[in-house]
């Protein structure tokens, strides 16, 4: 059964910041609740206060403009992101990643902010945000700041957020012109599953920009810049893709866990990297 | 053939309306006056002495009405070996075992109270591998299993971890191997898994001050619950009432007795208030019972012409901490051990072993899913070893009518045709031709496996049924067979309607099973229900008709033999005007002068298993099988060698059902059973840490099939060679569709890649590894 | 622990209830309002048997606090049946898409919502819509067939 707590629902960002400052260590924020409710039922979290952010109107906005790119409020659900035409067309890696998370009913509640704040090493959206070079807008009573996504994940279930800070929004700048992005996920089954490994990629300019990020292969989701390096130089596209995939495999050090062994993770990381690059670069 | 003809037709289920509207009632939906909620304290240790339990803090919590520990419940339970108590007493034997229970006003209070109970343990060495547990000097899960009261056909070994050792000896095994041209030996492995019923175990118990015990429970066998409760608690049977509403899936896991004694004892301590206990999903995985793991070693001697001369079989079962059904599963697998073949010389040992794992109970297939993985893989491997086509090899050794089974039983002439099943499947998967190969790293293959199973039950098992004729000419059928999804009550409604010749809309099958008034039937297990209770229903209908005719004969002044019951009437044959509607004789016959004769029509019928005998304790020879249902399954798969992913293109299942009373229900059982069997085949397994704790005790990490996982095509093939002593010729099939899909898929993988797989499940990772290693045999 | 007075509609009926903060919508429906058609089988968002419609959208009710439902509309399986069975329910019966029935309410609710939103789904779309709901008895084939058949009669 669920632990006991007080439920609070602020109506403005300011109110939220004040509540969080007041209760800090004893409070947990709730957006979709799909991670939080399970953690509370399993008694892993025992907060005194649960602060529901869904009452704050500003946090529910999903906005795009050609200059600044995408801005996804903390309470925006994955299904809202998936329904967005601009996300699908311009931020395909994020669109594809969002669609692989759990099942359609969970995606109607779960939020992007919630997913990254949960900071699971297996987060599906994180690799996409990494290759898209996103930025997390963060606020507290003391002020606001921006955390680049590559500095956001600090460890298993740990983020760079200070105890009184909350995520306002995630900003995703426009990708380079002509860029193509995508996300491939491998699980234990065809039906929904947590990622055994997930690979996000963004390529532009015939591979001069080539970003690869993975989930489930490290304590946090990670970018693998070695893939870009391996892609430089001579050779056919297929050969270069193979080198990039090998570079990824050479760099990462996954563990064995209840879901699968490290050898298989390593292998599938290489396979998925190769497959997604072939997909995006139209190779054979 | 009368006007009302239902047998053989796909009539919609009679319980479907209730289920699609959500009005069907299950145990956890029930609320009783004054009801308390129970929660369990579970052991974190695999094997430990319970030094001290301190419930003082918990008792102080407002709303707590009763707390029980093992010391207060020294009642021995067990369907075959009485080795278990309602709560751990003296020591705990597996991680997750219930150590204490609290009944409180709300679930929340009960849970809080559980957290306040302090237990001190003293660790004991634990053993998790059944082969290790069999070795001398292994930690002893039970001091001396032979000391416990046990059934006469179960043989626990003294001062050991062997709960049962079933032996089968047929012919002369040494001579058999001498006669062989080729000998092939292999080992096969699978871990424990769980039934994963959607409805977890739920029970409500009430022990009233006058000694009456009432139970409402999600159970397959109301009379078994009543009987085992009576034996354990020393209460006479007539003081115990067991009620079973709809059951949200059983699959064997709810076959015996589980939480009923505990809730009843809690109720007693709480002054007679009803107490409800509903397993959480985690508790369903590792506190309540599971399916046994199996290590199998098979050594087959074969002649170059394809005749099997000898089989030496060792089945070592991980039965977990308590014997429950595990010992009989070992026995049933033992006497069926060869699979559907005639083998002249057999030495089989099927050993159920205690370990510090969750205890194992019945699971759909009763050991046959587990051992057919071994035997049907072995059949393919042996065929390849002598260069013979695996289909031809199976046909050459098939257990056809007239052949002698492993226990020395000569199969009756109407026993069913495994050869027809094998041939039908082979044809459907395109046997003999290599499937077209896709491009890239994917390969396709086809594979086939056969199967057989008979109900595992006492040789004197019986069923009964009551058909009441109502005053308006409708009929009410009372049975004890529970409805857990298999749909048998619908088949019975068809039989009653056709037998009495009334429209099926006028037949009601009583929804609730209640030992106070439902007529006795042994258990809803073993695929015996349609066969045995079906015969009982037919007999009850005949009995009802006889009573109808007796009353009508007296009123009409004719003899019974002149009358027919048809078209909702009873009348003189050929003279429909000389008769009366059924409603006229339902409660009594009424003479023209107003006087009454005879009485209410209540047809009673029973059926007792015929021709079965005990098995010889040293050789396993005897007649255990009421009916064998034979079958075969085939798989067409596409394997991605780069990832280990298996795409199941087609699964074919052919079963010799004898007669499909309701072909749509048969197909439903086949499709559902195939998917459940495929779960075992490709995704289900228990993952323990080295301290015996189950790591994947939830549905996130214990994977069962979802809608996206299912095969692309299901082909059910119904073969009908009727069995004379079966109702309309129909045999049971509830378990059979699960039995050999795993082997069929693995045989298809071999066909595609030349890679042999010996362990389950064939997860993507395991298949990838096997393909990498390229192990050929 | 905080208590909250909430107003919600369930199956078209207005309810005013006081709930503790930690009560889930599932428990409110089953334990307090005694609508037991919606089932509880894992309480972790894995099995989907607790699926109801929240403002018409299929939602796992064990993943929603009752207090979050304040001001919203909930539809359970009990609210699906009106004067007669709907097309989905009829199709489930016709196709034998029901065995033990424990998962049936969740599928009925999800499928009814699907066909409202997408009257002619492909098989892939059906599988996606029901992918979060588990069934152990039927093997899903007949459930999928029933939903596709029901879509033939929806406009």
mmCIF file of C-alpha atoms in Angstrom, chain C residues 17-115:
data_model
loop_
_atom_site.group_PDB
_atom_site.id
_atom_site.type_symbol
_atom_site.label_atom_id
_atom_site.label_comp_id
_atom_site.label_asym_id
_atom_site.label_seq_id
_atom_site.Cartn_x
_atom_site.Cartn_y
_atom_site.Cartn_z
ATOM 1 C CA UNK C 17 -16.111 12.071 -1.511
ATOM 2 C CA UNK C 18 -13.460 12.746 1.043
ATOM 3 C CA UNK C 19 -10.232 10.936 0.323
ATOM 4 C CA UNK C 20 -6.882 10.594 1.971
ATOM 5 C CA UNK C 21 -3.990 11.898 -0.093
ATOM 6 C CA UNK C 22 -2.509 8.467 -0.689
ATOM 7 C CA UNK C 23 -5.641 6.783 -1.983
ATOM 8 C CA UNK C 24 -5.401 5.775 -5.601
ATOM 9 C CA UNK C 25 -8.278 6.207 -8.021
ATOM 10 C CA UNK C 26 -8.386 2.411 -8.325
ATOM 11 C CA UNK C 27 -8.960 1.958 -4.611
ATOM 12 C CA UNK C 28 -11.503 4.761 -4.543
ATOM 13 C CA UNK C 29 -13.479 2.994 -7.248
ATOM 14 C CA UNK C 30 -13.204 -0.530 -5.870
ATOM 15 C CA UNK C 31 -13.117 -0.076 -2.108
ATOM 16 C CA UNK C 32 -15.107 3.101 -1.490
ATOM 17 C CA UNK C 33 -17.527 3.264 -4.401
ATOM 18 C CA UNK C 34 -17.700 -0.553 -4.544
ATOM 19 C CA UNK C 35 -17.449 -0.683 -8.318
ATOM 20 C CA UNK C 36 -15.553 -3.917 -8.533
ATOM 21 C CA UNK C 37 -15.616 -4.360 -12.302
ATOM 22 C CA UNK C 38 -12.214 -2.661 -12.494
ATOM 23 C CA UNK C 39 -9.612 -5.081 -11.193
ATOM 24 C CA UNK C 40 -6.486 -4.799 -9.052
ATOM 25 C CA UNK C 41 -3.761 -7.195 -10.101
ATOM 26 C CA UNK C 42 -0.366 -5.550 -9.594
ATOM 27 C CA UNK C 43 -0.719 -1.917 -8.431
ATOM 28 C CA UNK C 44 2.493 -1.014 -10.219
ATOM 29 C CA UNK C 45 1.250 0.010 -13.632
ATOM 30 C CA UNK C 46 2.440 -3.243 -15.209
ATOM 31 C CA UNK C 47 -0.707 -5.236 -15.904
ATOM 32 C CA UNK C 48 -3.314 -2.689 -17.003
ATOM 33 C CA UNK C 49 -6.248 -4.480 -15.405
ATOM 34 C CA UNK C 50 -7.088 -1.269 -13.544
ATOM 35 C CA UNK C 51 -7.701 0.611 -16.809
ATOM 36 C CA UNK C 52 -10.565 3.109 -16.722
ATOM 37 C CA UNK C 53 -11.325 6.150 -18.853
ATOM 38 C CA UNK C 54 -10.258 9.455 -17.356
ATOM 39 C CA UNK C 55 -12.004 12.161 -19.354
ATOM 40 C CA UNK C 56 -12.399 9.558 -22.056
ATOM 41 C CA UNK C 57 -8.742 8.545 -22.125
ATOM 42 C CA UNK C 58 -7.648 5.024 -21.115
ATOM 43 C CA UNK C 59 -5.705 5.383 -17.896
ATOM 44 C CA UNK C 60 -4.220 2.957 -15.394
ATOM 45 C CA UNK C 61 -6.169 3.941 -12.299
ATOM 46 C CA UNK C 62 -3.561 2.516 -9.929
ATOM 47 C CA UNK C 63 -1.212 5.195 -11.262
ATOM 48 C CA UNK C 64 -3.551 8.076 -10.431
ATOM 49 C CA UNK C 65 -4.252 9.468 -6.993
ATOM 50 C CA UNK C 66 -7.937 9.875 -6.267
ATOM 51 C CA UNK C 67 -7.306 13.514 -5.433
ATOM 52 C CA UNK C 68 -5.995 14.029 -8.977
ATOM 53 C CA UNK C 69 -9.408 12.997 -10.282
ATOM 54 C CA UNK C 70 -11.061 15.986 -8.624
ATOM 55 C CA UNK C 71 -13.155 17.732 -11.239
ATOM 56 C CA UNK C 72 -12.749 14.983 -13.782
ATOM 57 C CA UNK C 73 -14.914 12.282 -15.338
ATOM 58 C CA UNK C 74 -14.240 8.628 -14.910
ATOM 59 C CA UNK C 75 -15.791 5.821 -16.917
ATOM 60 C CA UNK C 76 -15.468 2.241 -15.731
ATOM 61 C CA UNK C 77 -16.707 -0.968 -17.318
ATOM 62 C CA UNK C 78 -19.916 -0.542 -15.376
ATOM 63 C CA UNK C 79 -20.495 2.656 -17.334
ATOM 64 C CA UNK C 80 -19.909 1.039 -20.703
ATOM 65 C CA UNK C 81 -23.057 -1.034 -20.572
ATOM 66 C CA UNK C 82 -26.024 1.184 -21.275
ATOM 67 C CA UNK C 83 -29.354 -0.138 -22.529
ATOM 68 C CA UNK C 84 -27.551 -2.965 -24.259
ATOM 69 C CA UNK C 85 -24.103 -4.321 -24.913
ATOM 70 C CA UNK C 86 -21.976 -2.138 -27.136
ATOM 71 C CA UNK C 87 -20.290 -3.332 -30.323
ATOM 72 C CA UNK C 88 -17.070 -4.222 -28.506
ATOM 73 C CA UNK C 89 -18.859 -6.274 -25.864
ATOM 74 C CA UNK C 90 -20.913 -8.104 -28.480
ATOM 75 C CA UNK C 91 -17.807 -8.824 -30.495
ATOM 76 C CA UNK C 92 -15.977 -10.201 -27.461
ATOM 77 C CA UNK C 93 -18.793 -12.663 -26.906
ATOM 78 C CA UNK C 94 -18.957 -13.615 -30.568
ATOM 79 C CA UNK C 95 -15.225 -14.239 -30.852
ATOM 80 C CA UNK C 96 -14.794 -16.052 -27.520
ATOM 81 C CA UNK C 97 -12.412 -13.296 -26.486
ATOM 82 C CA UNK C 98 -13.294 -13.988 -22.871
ATOM 83 C CA UNK C 99 -12.056 -16.836 -20.687
ATOM 84 C CA UNK C 100 -11.534 -16.234 -16.997
ATOM 85 C CA UNK C 101 -12.792 -12.699 -17.533
ATOM 86 C CA UNK C 102 -10.483 -10.980 -15.070
ATOM 87 C CA UNK C 103 -8.816 -8.830 -17.745
ATOM 88 C CA UNK C 104 -11.983 -8.390 -19.793
ATOM 89 C CA UNK C 105 -13.213 -5.119 -18.239
ATOM 90 C CA UNK C 106 -9.871 -3.425 -18.980
ATOM 91 C CA UNK C 107 -9.916 -4.534 -22.619
ATOM 92 C CA UNK C 108 -13.556 -3.530 -23.048
ATOM 93 C CA UNK C 109 -12.847 -0.054 -21.684
ATOM 94 C CA UNK C 110 -9.668 0.450 -23.705
ATOM 95 C CA UNK C 111 -11.177 -0.898 -26.917
ATOM 96 C CA UNK C 112 -14.333 1.190 -26.573
ATOM 97 C CA UNK C 113 -12.185 4.315 -26.202
ATOM 98 C CA UNK C 114 -9.968 3.274 -29.095
ATOM 99 C CA UNK C 115 -12.844 2.891 -31.517
#
